[in-house]
Short mmCIF file of C-alpha atoms and ligand atoms in Angstrom, two decimals:
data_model
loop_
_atom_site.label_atom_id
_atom_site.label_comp_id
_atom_site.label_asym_id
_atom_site.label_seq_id
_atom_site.Cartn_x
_atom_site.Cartn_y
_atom_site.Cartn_z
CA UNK A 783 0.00 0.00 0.00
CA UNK A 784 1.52 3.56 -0.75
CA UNK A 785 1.47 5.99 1.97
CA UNK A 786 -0.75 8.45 -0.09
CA UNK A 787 -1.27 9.31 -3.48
CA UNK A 788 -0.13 12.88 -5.16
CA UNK A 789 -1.05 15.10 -7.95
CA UNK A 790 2.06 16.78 -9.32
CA UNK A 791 1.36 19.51 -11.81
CA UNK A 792 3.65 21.45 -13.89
CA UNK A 793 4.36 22.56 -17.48
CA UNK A 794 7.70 21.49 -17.15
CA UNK A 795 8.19 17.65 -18.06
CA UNK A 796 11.69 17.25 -16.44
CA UNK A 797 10.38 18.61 -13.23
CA UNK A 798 7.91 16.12 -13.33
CA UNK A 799 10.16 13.28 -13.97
CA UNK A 800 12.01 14.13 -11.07
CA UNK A 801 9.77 15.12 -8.48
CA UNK A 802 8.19 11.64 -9.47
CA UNK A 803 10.75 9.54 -9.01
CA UNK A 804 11.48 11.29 -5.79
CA UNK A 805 8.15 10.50 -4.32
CA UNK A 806 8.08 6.82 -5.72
CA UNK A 807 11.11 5.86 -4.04
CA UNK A 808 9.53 7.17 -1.06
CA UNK A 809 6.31 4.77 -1.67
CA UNK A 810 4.21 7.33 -2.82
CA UNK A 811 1.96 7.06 -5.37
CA UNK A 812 1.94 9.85 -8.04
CA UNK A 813 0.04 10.67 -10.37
CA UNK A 814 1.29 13.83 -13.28
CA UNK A 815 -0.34 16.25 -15.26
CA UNK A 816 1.48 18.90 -17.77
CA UNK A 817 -1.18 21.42 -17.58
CA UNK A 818 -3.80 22.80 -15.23
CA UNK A 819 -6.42 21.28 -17.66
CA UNK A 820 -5.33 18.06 -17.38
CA UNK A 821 -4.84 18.35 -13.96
CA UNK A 822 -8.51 19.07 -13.11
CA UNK A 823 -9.45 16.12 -15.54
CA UNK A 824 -7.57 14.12 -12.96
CA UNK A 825 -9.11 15.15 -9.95
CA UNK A 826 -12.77 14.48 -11.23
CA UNK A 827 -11.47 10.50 -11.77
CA UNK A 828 -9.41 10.06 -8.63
CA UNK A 829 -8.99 11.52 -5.32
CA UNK A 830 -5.82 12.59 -3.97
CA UNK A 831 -4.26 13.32 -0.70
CA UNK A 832 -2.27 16.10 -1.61
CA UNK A 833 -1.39 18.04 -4.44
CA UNK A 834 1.95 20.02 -5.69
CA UNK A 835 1.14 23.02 -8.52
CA UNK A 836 3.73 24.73 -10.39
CA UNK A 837 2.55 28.32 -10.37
CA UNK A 838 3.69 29.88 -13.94
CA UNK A 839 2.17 28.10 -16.67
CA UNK A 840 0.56 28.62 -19.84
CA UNK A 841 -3.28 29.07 -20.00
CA UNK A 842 -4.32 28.22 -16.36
CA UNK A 843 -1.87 28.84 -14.08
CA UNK A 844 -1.56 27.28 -10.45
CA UNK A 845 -2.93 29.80 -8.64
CA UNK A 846 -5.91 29.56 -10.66
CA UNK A 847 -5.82 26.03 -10.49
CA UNK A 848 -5.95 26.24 -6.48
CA UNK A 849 -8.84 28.77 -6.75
CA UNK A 850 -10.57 25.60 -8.75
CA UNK A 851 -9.71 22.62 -6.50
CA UNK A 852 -11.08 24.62 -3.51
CA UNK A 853 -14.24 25.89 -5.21
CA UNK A 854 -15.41 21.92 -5.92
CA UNK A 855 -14.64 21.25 -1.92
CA UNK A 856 -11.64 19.32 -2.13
CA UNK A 857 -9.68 20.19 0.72
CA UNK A 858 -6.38 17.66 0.66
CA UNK A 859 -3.43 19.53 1.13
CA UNK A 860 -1.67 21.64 -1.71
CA UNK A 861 1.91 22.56 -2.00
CA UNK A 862 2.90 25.60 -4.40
CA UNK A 863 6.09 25.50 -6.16
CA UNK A 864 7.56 28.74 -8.39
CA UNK A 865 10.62 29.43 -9.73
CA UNK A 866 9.65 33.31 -9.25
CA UNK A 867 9.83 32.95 -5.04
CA UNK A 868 8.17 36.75 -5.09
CA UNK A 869 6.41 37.12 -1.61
CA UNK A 870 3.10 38.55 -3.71
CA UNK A 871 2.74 34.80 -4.81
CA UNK A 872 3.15 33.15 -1.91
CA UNK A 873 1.04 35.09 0.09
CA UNK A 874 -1.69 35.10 -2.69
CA UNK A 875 -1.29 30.92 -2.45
CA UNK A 876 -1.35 31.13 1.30
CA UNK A 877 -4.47 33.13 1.00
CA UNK A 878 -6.13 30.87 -1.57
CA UNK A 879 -5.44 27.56 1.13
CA UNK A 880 -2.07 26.43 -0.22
CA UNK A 881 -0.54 24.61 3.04
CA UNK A 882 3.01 25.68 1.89
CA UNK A 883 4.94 27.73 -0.66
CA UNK A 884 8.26 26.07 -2.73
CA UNK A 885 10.75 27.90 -4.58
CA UNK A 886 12.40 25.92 -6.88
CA UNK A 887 14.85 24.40 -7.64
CA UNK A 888 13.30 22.02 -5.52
CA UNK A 889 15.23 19.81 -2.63
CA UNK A 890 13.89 16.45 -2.00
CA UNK A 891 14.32 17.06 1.42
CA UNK A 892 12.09 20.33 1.57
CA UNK A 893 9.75 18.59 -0.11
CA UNK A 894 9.15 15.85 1.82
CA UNK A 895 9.33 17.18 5.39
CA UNK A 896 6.60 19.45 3.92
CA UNK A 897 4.53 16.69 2.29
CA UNK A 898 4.46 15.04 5.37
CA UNK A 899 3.72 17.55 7.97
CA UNK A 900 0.75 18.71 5.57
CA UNK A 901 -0.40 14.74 5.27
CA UNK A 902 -0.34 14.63 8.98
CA UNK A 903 -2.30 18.13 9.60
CA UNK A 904 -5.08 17.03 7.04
CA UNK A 905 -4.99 13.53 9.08
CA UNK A 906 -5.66 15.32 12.44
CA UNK A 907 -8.30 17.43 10.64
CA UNK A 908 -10.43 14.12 9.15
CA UNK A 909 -10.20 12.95 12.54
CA UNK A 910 -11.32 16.03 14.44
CA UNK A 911 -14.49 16.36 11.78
CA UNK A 912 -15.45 12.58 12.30
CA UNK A 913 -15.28 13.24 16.05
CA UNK A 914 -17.14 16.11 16.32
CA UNK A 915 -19.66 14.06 14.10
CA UNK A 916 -19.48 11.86 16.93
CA UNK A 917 -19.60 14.35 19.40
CA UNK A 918 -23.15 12.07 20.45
CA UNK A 919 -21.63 8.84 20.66
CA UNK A 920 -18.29 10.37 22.42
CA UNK A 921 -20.20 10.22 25.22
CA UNK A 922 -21.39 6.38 25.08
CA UNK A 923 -19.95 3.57 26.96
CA UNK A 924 -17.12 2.02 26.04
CA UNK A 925 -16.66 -1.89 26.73
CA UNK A 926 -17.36 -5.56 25.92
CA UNK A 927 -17.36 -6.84 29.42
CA UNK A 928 -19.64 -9.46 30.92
CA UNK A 929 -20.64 -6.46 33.43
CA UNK A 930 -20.68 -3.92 30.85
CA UNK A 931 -23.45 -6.50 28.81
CA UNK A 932 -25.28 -6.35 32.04
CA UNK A 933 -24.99 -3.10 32.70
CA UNK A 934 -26.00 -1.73 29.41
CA UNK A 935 -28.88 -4.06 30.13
CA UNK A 936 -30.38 -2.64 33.12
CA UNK A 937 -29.99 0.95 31.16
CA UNK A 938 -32.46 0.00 28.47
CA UNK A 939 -34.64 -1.38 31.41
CA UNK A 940 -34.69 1.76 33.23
CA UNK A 941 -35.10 3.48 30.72
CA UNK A 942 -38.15 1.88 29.30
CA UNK A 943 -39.51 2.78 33.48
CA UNK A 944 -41.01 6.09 34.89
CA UNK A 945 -39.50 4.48 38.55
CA UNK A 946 -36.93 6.19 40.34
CA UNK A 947 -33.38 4.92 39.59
CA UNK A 948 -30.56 4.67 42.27
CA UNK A 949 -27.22 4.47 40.89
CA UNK A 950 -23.86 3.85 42.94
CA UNK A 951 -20.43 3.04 42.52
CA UNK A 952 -17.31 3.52 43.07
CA UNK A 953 -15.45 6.94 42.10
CA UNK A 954 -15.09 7.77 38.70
CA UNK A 955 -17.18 4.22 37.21
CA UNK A 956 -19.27 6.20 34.67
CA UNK A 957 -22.28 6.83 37.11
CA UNK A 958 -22.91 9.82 35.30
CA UNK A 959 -22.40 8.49 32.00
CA UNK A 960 -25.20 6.03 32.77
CA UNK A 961 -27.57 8.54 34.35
CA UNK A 962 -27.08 10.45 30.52
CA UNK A 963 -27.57 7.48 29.00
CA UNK A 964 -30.96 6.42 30.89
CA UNK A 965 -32.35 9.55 29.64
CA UNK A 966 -31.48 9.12 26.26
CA UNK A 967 -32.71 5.83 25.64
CA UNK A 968 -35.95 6.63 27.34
CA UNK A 969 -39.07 8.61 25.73
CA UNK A 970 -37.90 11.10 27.48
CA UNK A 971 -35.36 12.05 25.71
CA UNK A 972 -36.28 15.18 23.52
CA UNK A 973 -37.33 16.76 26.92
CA UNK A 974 -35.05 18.77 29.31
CA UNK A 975 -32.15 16.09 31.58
CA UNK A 976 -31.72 18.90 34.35
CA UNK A 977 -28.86 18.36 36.63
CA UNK A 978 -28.53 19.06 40.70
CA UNK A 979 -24.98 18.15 42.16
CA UNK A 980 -25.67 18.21 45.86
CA UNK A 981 -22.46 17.91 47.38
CA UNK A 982 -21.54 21.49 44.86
CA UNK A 983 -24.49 23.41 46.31
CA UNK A 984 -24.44 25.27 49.94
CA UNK A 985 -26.95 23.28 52.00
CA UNK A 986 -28.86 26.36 52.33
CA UNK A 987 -29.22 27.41 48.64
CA UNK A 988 -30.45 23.62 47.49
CA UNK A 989 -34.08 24.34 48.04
CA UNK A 990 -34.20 27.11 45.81
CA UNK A 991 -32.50 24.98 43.18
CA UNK A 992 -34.43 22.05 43.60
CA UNK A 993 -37.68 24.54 43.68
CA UNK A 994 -37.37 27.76 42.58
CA UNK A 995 -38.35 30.75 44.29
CA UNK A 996 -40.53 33.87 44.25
CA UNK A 997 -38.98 37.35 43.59
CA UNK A 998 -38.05 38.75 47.57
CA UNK A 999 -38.04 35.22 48.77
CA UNK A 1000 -35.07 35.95 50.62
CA UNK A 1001 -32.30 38.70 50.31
CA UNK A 1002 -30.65 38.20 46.98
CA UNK A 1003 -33.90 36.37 45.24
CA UNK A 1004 -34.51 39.88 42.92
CA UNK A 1005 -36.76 38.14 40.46
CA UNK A 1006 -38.36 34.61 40.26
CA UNK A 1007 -36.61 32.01 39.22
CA UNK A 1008 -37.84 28.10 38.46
CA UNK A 1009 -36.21 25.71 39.86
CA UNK A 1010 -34.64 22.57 38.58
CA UNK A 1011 -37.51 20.32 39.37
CA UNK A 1012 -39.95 22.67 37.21
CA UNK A 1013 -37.27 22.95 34.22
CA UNK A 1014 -37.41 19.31 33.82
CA UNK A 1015 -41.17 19.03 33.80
CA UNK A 1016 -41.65 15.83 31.48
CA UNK A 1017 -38.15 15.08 31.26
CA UNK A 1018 -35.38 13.34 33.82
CA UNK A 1019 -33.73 14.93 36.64
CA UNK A 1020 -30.11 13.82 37.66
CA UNK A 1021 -29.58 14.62 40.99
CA UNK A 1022 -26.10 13.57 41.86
CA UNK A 1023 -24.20 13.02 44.90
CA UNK A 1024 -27.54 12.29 46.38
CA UNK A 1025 -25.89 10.97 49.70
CA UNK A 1026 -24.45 14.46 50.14
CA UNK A 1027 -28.15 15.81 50.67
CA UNK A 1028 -28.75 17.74 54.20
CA UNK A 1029 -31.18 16.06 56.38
CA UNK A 1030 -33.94 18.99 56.19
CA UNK A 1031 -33.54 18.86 52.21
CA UNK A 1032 -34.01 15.22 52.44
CA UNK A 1033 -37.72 15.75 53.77
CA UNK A 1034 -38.67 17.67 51.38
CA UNK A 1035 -37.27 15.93 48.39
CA UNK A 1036 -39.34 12.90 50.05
CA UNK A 1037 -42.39 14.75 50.19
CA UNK A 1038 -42.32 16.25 46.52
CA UNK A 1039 -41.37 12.53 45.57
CA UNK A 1040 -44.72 11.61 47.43
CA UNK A 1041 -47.18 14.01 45.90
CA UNK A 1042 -45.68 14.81 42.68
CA UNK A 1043 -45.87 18.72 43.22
CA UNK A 1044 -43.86 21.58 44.47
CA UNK A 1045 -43.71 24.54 46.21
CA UNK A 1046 -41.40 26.99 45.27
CA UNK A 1047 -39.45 29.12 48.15
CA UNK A 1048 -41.74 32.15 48.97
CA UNK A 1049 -44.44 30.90 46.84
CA UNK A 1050 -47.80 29.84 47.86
CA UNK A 1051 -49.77 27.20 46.15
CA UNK A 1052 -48.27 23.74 44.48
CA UNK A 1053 -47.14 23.41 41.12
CA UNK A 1054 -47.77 19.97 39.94
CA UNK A 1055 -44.67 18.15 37.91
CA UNK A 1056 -43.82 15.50 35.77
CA UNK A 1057 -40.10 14.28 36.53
CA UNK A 1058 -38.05 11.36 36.37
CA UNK A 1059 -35.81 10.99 38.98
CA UNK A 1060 -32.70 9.62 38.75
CA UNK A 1061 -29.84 10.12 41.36
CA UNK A 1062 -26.33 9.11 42.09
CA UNK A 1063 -24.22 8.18 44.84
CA UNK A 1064 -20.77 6.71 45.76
CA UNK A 1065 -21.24 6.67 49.43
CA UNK A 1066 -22.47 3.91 51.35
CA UNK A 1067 -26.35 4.61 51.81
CA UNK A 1068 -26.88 1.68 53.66
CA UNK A 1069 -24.27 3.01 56.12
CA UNK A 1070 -25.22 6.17 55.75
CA UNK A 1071 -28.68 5.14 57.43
CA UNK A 1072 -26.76 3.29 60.31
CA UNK A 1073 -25.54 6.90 60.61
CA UNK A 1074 -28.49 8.65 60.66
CA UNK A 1075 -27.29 10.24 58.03
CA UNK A 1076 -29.47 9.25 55.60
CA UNK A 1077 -33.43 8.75 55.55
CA UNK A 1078 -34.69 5.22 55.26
CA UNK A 1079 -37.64 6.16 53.91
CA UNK A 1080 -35.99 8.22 51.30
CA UNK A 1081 -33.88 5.65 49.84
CA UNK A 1082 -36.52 3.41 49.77
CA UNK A 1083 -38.32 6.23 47.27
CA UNK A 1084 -35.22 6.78 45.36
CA UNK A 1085 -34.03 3.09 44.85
CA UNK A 1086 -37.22 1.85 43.43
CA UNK A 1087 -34.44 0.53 40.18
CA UNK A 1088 -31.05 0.32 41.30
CA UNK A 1089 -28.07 0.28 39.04
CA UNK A 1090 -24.84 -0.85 40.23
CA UNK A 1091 -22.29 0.63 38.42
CA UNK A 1092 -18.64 -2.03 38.52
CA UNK A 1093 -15.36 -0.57 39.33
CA UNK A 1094 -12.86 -0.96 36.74
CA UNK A 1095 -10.97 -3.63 38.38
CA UNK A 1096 -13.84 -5.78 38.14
CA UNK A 1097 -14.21 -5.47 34.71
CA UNK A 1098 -10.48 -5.76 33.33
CA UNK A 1099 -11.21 -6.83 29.86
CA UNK A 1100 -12.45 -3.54 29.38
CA UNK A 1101 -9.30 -2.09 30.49
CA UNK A 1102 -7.17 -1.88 26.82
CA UNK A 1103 -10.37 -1.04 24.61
CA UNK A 1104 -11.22 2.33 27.45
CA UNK A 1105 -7.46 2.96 26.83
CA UNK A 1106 -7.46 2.82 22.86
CA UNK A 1107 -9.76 4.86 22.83
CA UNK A 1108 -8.76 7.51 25.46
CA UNK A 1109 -5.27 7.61 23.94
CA UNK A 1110 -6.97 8.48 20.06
CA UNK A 1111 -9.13 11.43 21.77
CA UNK A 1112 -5.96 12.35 23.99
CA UNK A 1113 -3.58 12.75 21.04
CA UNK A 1114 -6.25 14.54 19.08
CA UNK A 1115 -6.89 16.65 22.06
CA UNK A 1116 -3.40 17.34 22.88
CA UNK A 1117 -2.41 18.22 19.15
CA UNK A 1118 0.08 15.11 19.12
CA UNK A 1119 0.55 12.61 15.75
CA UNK A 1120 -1.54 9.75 16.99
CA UNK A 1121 0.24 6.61 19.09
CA UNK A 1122 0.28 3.36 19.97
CA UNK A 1123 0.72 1.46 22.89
CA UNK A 1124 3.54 -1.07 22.77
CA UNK A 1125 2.58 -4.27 24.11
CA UNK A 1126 3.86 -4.55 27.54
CA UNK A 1127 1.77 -1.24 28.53
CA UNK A 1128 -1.43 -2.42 27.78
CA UNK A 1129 -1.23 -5.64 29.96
CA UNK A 1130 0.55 -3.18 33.14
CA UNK A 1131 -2.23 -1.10 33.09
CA UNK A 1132 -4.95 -4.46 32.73
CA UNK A 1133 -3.09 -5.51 35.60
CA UNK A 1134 -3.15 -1.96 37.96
CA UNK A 1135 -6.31 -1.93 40.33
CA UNK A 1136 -7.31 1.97 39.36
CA UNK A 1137 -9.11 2.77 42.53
CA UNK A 1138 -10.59 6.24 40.75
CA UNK A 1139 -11.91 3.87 38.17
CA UNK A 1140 -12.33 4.60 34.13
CA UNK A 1141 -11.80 8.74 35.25
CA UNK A 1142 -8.10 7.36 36.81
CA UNK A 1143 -7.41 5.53 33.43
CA UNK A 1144 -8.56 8.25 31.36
CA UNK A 1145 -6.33 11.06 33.14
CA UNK A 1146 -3.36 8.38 33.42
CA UNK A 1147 -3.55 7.99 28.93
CA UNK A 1148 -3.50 11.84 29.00
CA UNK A 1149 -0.60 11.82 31.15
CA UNK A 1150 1.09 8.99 29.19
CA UNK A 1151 0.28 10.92 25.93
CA UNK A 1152 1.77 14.23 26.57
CA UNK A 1153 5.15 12.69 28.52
CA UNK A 1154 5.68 9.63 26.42
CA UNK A 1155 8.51 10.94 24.03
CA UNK A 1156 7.61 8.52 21.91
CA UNK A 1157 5.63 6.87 19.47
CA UNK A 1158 4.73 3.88 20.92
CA UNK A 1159 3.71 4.20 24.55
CA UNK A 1160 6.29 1.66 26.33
CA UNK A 1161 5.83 -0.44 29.58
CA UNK A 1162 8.54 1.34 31.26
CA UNK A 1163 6.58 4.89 30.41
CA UNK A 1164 3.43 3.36 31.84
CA UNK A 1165 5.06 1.27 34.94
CA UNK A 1166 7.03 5.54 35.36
CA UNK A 1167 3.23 6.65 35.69
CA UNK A 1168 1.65 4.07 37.43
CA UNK A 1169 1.43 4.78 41.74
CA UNK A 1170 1.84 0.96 42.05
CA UNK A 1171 4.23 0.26 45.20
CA UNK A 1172 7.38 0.21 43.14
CA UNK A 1173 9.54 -2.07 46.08
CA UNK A 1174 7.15 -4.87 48.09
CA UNK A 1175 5.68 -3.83 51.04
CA UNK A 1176 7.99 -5.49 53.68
CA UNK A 1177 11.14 -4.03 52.16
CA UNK A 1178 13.39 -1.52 54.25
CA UNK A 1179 11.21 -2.55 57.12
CA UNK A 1180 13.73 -4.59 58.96
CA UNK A 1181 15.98 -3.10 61.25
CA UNK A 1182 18.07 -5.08 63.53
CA UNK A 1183 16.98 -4.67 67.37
CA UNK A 1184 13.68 -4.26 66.18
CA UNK A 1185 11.16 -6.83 67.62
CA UNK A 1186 9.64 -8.66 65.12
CA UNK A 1187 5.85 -7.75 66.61
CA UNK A 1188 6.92 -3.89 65.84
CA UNK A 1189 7.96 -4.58 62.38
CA UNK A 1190 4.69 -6.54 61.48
CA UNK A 1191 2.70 -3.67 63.35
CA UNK A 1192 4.44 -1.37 60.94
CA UNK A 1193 3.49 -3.35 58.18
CA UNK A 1194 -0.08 -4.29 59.27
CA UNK A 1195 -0.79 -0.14 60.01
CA UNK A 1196 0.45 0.47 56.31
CA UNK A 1197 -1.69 -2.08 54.66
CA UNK A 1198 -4.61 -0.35 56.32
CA UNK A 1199 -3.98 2.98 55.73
CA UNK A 1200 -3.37 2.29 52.45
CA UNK A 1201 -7.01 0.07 52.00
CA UNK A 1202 -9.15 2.58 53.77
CA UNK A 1203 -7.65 5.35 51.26
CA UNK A 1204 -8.39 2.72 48.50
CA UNK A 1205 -12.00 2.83 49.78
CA UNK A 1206 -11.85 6.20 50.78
CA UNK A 1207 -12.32 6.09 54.22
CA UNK A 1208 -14.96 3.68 54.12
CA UNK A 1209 -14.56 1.09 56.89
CA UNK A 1210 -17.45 -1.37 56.05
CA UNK A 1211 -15.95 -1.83 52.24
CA UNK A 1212 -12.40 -2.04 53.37
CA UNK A 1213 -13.86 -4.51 55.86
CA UNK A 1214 -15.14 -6.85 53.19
CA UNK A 1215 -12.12 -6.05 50.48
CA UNK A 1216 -9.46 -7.43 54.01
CA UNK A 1217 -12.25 -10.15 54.67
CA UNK A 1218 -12.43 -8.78 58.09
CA UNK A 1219 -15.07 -8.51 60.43
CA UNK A 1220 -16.02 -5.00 60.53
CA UNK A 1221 -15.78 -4.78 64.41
CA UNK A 1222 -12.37 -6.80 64.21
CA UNK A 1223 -11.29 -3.72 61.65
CA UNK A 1224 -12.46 -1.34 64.25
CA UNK A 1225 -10.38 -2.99 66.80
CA UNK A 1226 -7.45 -3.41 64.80
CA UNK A 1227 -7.58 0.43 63.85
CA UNK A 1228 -7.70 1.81 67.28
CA UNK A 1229 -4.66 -0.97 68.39
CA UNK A 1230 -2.75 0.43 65.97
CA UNK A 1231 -3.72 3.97 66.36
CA UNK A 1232 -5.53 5.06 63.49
CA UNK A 1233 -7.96 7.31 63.38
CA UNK A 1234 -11.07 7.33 61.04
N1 LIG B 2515 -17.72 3.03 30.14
C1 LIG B 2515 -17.14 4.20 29.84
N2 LIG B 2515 -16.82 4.50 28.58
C2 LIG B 2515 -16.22 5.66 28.28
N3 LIG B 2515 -15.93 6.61 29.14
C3 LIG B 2515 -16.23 6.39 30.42
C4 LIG B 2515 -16.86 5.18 30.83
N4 LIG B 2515 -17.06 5.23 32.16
C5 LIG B 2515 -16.57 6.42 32.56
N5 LIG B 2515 -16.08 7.13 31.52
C6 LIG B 2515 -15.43 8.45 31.60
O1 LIG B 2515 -14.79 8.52 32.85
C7 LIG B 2515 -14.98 9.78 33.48
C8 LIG B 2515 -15.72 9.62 34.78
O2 LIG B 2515 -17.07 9.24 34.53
P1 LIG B 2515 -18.30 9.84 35.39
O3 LIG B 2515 -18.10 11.29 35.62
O4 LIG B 2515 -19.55 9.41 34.75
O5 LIG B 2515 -18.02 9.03 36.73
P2 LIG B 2515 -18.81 9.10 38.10
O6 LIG B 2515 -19.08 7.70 38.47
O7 LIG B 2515 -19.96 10.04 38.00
O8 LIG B 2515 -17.68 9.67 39.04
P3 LIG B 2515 -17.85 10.48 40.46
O9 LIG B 2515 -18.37 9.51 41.46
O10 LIG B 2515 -16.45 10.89 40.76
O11 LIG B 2515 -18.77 11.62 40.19
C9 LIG B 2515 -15.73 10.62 32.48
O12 LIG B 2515 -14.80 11.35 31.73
C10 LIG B 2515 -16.42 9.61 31.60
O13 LIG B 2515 -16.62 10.11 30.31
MG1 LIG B 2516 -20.28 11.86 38.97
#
């Protein structure tokens, strides 16, 4: 396969010849034509990734010939050679969408480098155009998985359902991603998906944004304003963080759930709406009752359809096609020629536990993208990255005179510390994840002084 085909065009048939053979022996496939004419007969039979136009010649000359290419919509990459280097020209070309100006005589060298940065430029552009295209689907789930199957599963179901939906999961799993993609699958979807985040909003301003509120509500509420729950009247609301909800809010949320009609803040008389409800957590909500943090009676309301949403590590097959594809939008993203991953890199990160889940592995590619000096993303790049105890845990520890009960101590504090962060301070799920009794956990913690 040749690396891309060219149009050369000039009047000139040993300039031709040789520009030819220079680009053959480089595997590219070229195509000539002695006159502007001929040139456009070309381009109506064949497509080509790039062009090179010899400005002076008789009848049509090159500039005129650009004008042409770009007035059909042909936007490969052109390359304008003269033997007259005036500035006028070139600029003219420039301004006409030549990617670069020649002055002959012509060094294979020159031409090349400049072939090839243009070839890559127009590559990044296709790409950007057929993402944007995509823009939609960018925001689909990515992976094959067993859970993935199910997961995508229990989307459709949901979505074909007016119930509330519950969905948890670890940090960074794609909660929201799901939440999106309930209300796009469901008939729903040409109506408003409003958004709450209630660990972003001060506990005292949440009412108002769940409700709205009457001009001179309160100091600072100047005109009326409609809440979030009234903006996505027939459509879904996402509210997210839901285990970050105050206790007082958490009433009132119930009681809207209840009767299906709110009340904004200053307002009198009920406003009847129409609303999906579908909220987000990665906290513990069972916990989160033992608490008293948490209202039974809510959760109960809001987990009518639960979604669990895996952590990566559970799903590792998933783990090199989320990377291909994170690397291809990273490159794009980051202006970088597009690369690979060499072997070895793909099966250390399938075999790291990413405890911030597919957001970890996405920010990790970026990472690997812009410091990898390379094309091919190497093991040793990735294993540079990666936060994976580089020496085993025991290592260093021993020091002579040191009773062997103090060194395992040591040890035994370490591995907790480092499993509660891994669960983020949750003690029930680290727990389960050290096959401990929870109370045994507890005990263990305060022997060993750690604090919650
Ligand atoms: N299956 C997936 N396919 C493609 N991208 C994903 C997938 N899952 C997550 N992502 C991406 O990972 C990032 C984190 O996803 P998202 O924000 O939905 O996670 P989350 O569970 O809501 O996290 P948090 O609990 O921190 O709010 C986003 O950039 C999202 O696009
Ligand atoms: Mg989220």
């Amino acid at each position: 396969m040749p690396r891309a085909r060219i149009l050369v065009v000039d009047d000139e048939k040993n300039i031709l010849t040789s520009l030819s053979r220079a680009l053959r022996v480089e595997d590219f496939e070229v195509d000539v034509a002695g006159s502007a004419a001929l040139a456009l007969e070309k381009l109506q039979k064949k497509t080509y990734d790039a062009a090179i136009l010899d400005v002076m010649m008789p009848g049509m000359d090159g500039l005129e010939l650009l004008k042409a290419i770009r007035a059909e919509g042909k936007h490969m990459p052109v390359l304008v050679m003269s033997g007259h280097g005036s500035i006028e020209t070139a600029v003219e070309a420039t301004r006409l969408g030549a990617h670069d100006f020649l002055e002959k005589p012509i060094g294979t060298e020159r031409l090349l480098l400049s072939l090839e940065r243009c070839l890559d430029f127009r590559r990044l552009e296709v790409e950007n155009e057929e993402l944007r295209k995509r823009t939609g689907a960018l925001e689909e789930l990515i992976g094959e998985s067993e859970a993935m199957r199910r997961l995508r599963e229990r989307i459709q179901l949901a979505a074909s359902a007016k119930a509330a939906v519950l969905i948890t999961g670890e940090r960074g799993t794609g909660k929201e991603l799901v939440a999106r993609a309930i209300h796009r699958a469901s008939a729903r979807v040409d109506q408003p998906l409003e958004k709450l985040n209630c660990a972003a909003v001060p506990s005292e301003l949440i009412e108002s944004e769940l409700f709205g509120h009457e001009a001179g509500a309160f100091t600072g509420a100047t005109k009326q304003r409609l809440g979030k729950f009234e903006r996505a009247h027939r459509g879904t609301l996402f509210l997210d963080e839901i285990g970050d909800m105050p206790l007082p809010m958490q009433a009132k949320l119930l009681r809207v759930l209840q009767e299906g009609e709110i009340e904004r803040v200053g307002g009198s008389g009920v406003i009847p709406v129409d609303v999906r409800v579908v909220s987000a957590t990665n906290r513990d909500l069972q916990e989160a009752i033992e608490l008293g943090e948490f209202r039974a009676d809510l959760y109960d309301r809001l987990n009518v359809l639960p979604i669990r949403v895996p952590p990566l590590r559970e799903r590792r097959e998933d783990i090199p096609t989320l990377a291909e594809r994170f690397l291809e939008l990273a490159c794009i993203a980051n202006d970088r020629p597009r690369k690979a991953f060499g072997k070895g890199a793909l099966e250390l990160l399938s075999a790291y536990d990413f405890p911030g889940n597919v957001r970890e592995l996405k920010n990790l590619v970026e990472r690997l993208v812009i410091l990898s000096p390379g094309e091919t993303i190497t093991e040793a790049d990735a294993r540079a990255l990666l936060p994976i105890a580089r020496a085993s845990v025991s290592a260093g520890v021993y020091r002579p005179g040191v009773p062997l009960r103090e060194l395992m101590d040591e040890v035994e504090r370490e591995i907790i510390l480092r499993a509660l962060d891994h669960h983020g301070g949750n003690v029930t799920q680290t727990a389960t994840d050290l096959d401990l009794e929870r109370s045994h956990l507890y005990k263990k913690m305060r022997a060993l002084d750690i604090k919650r």
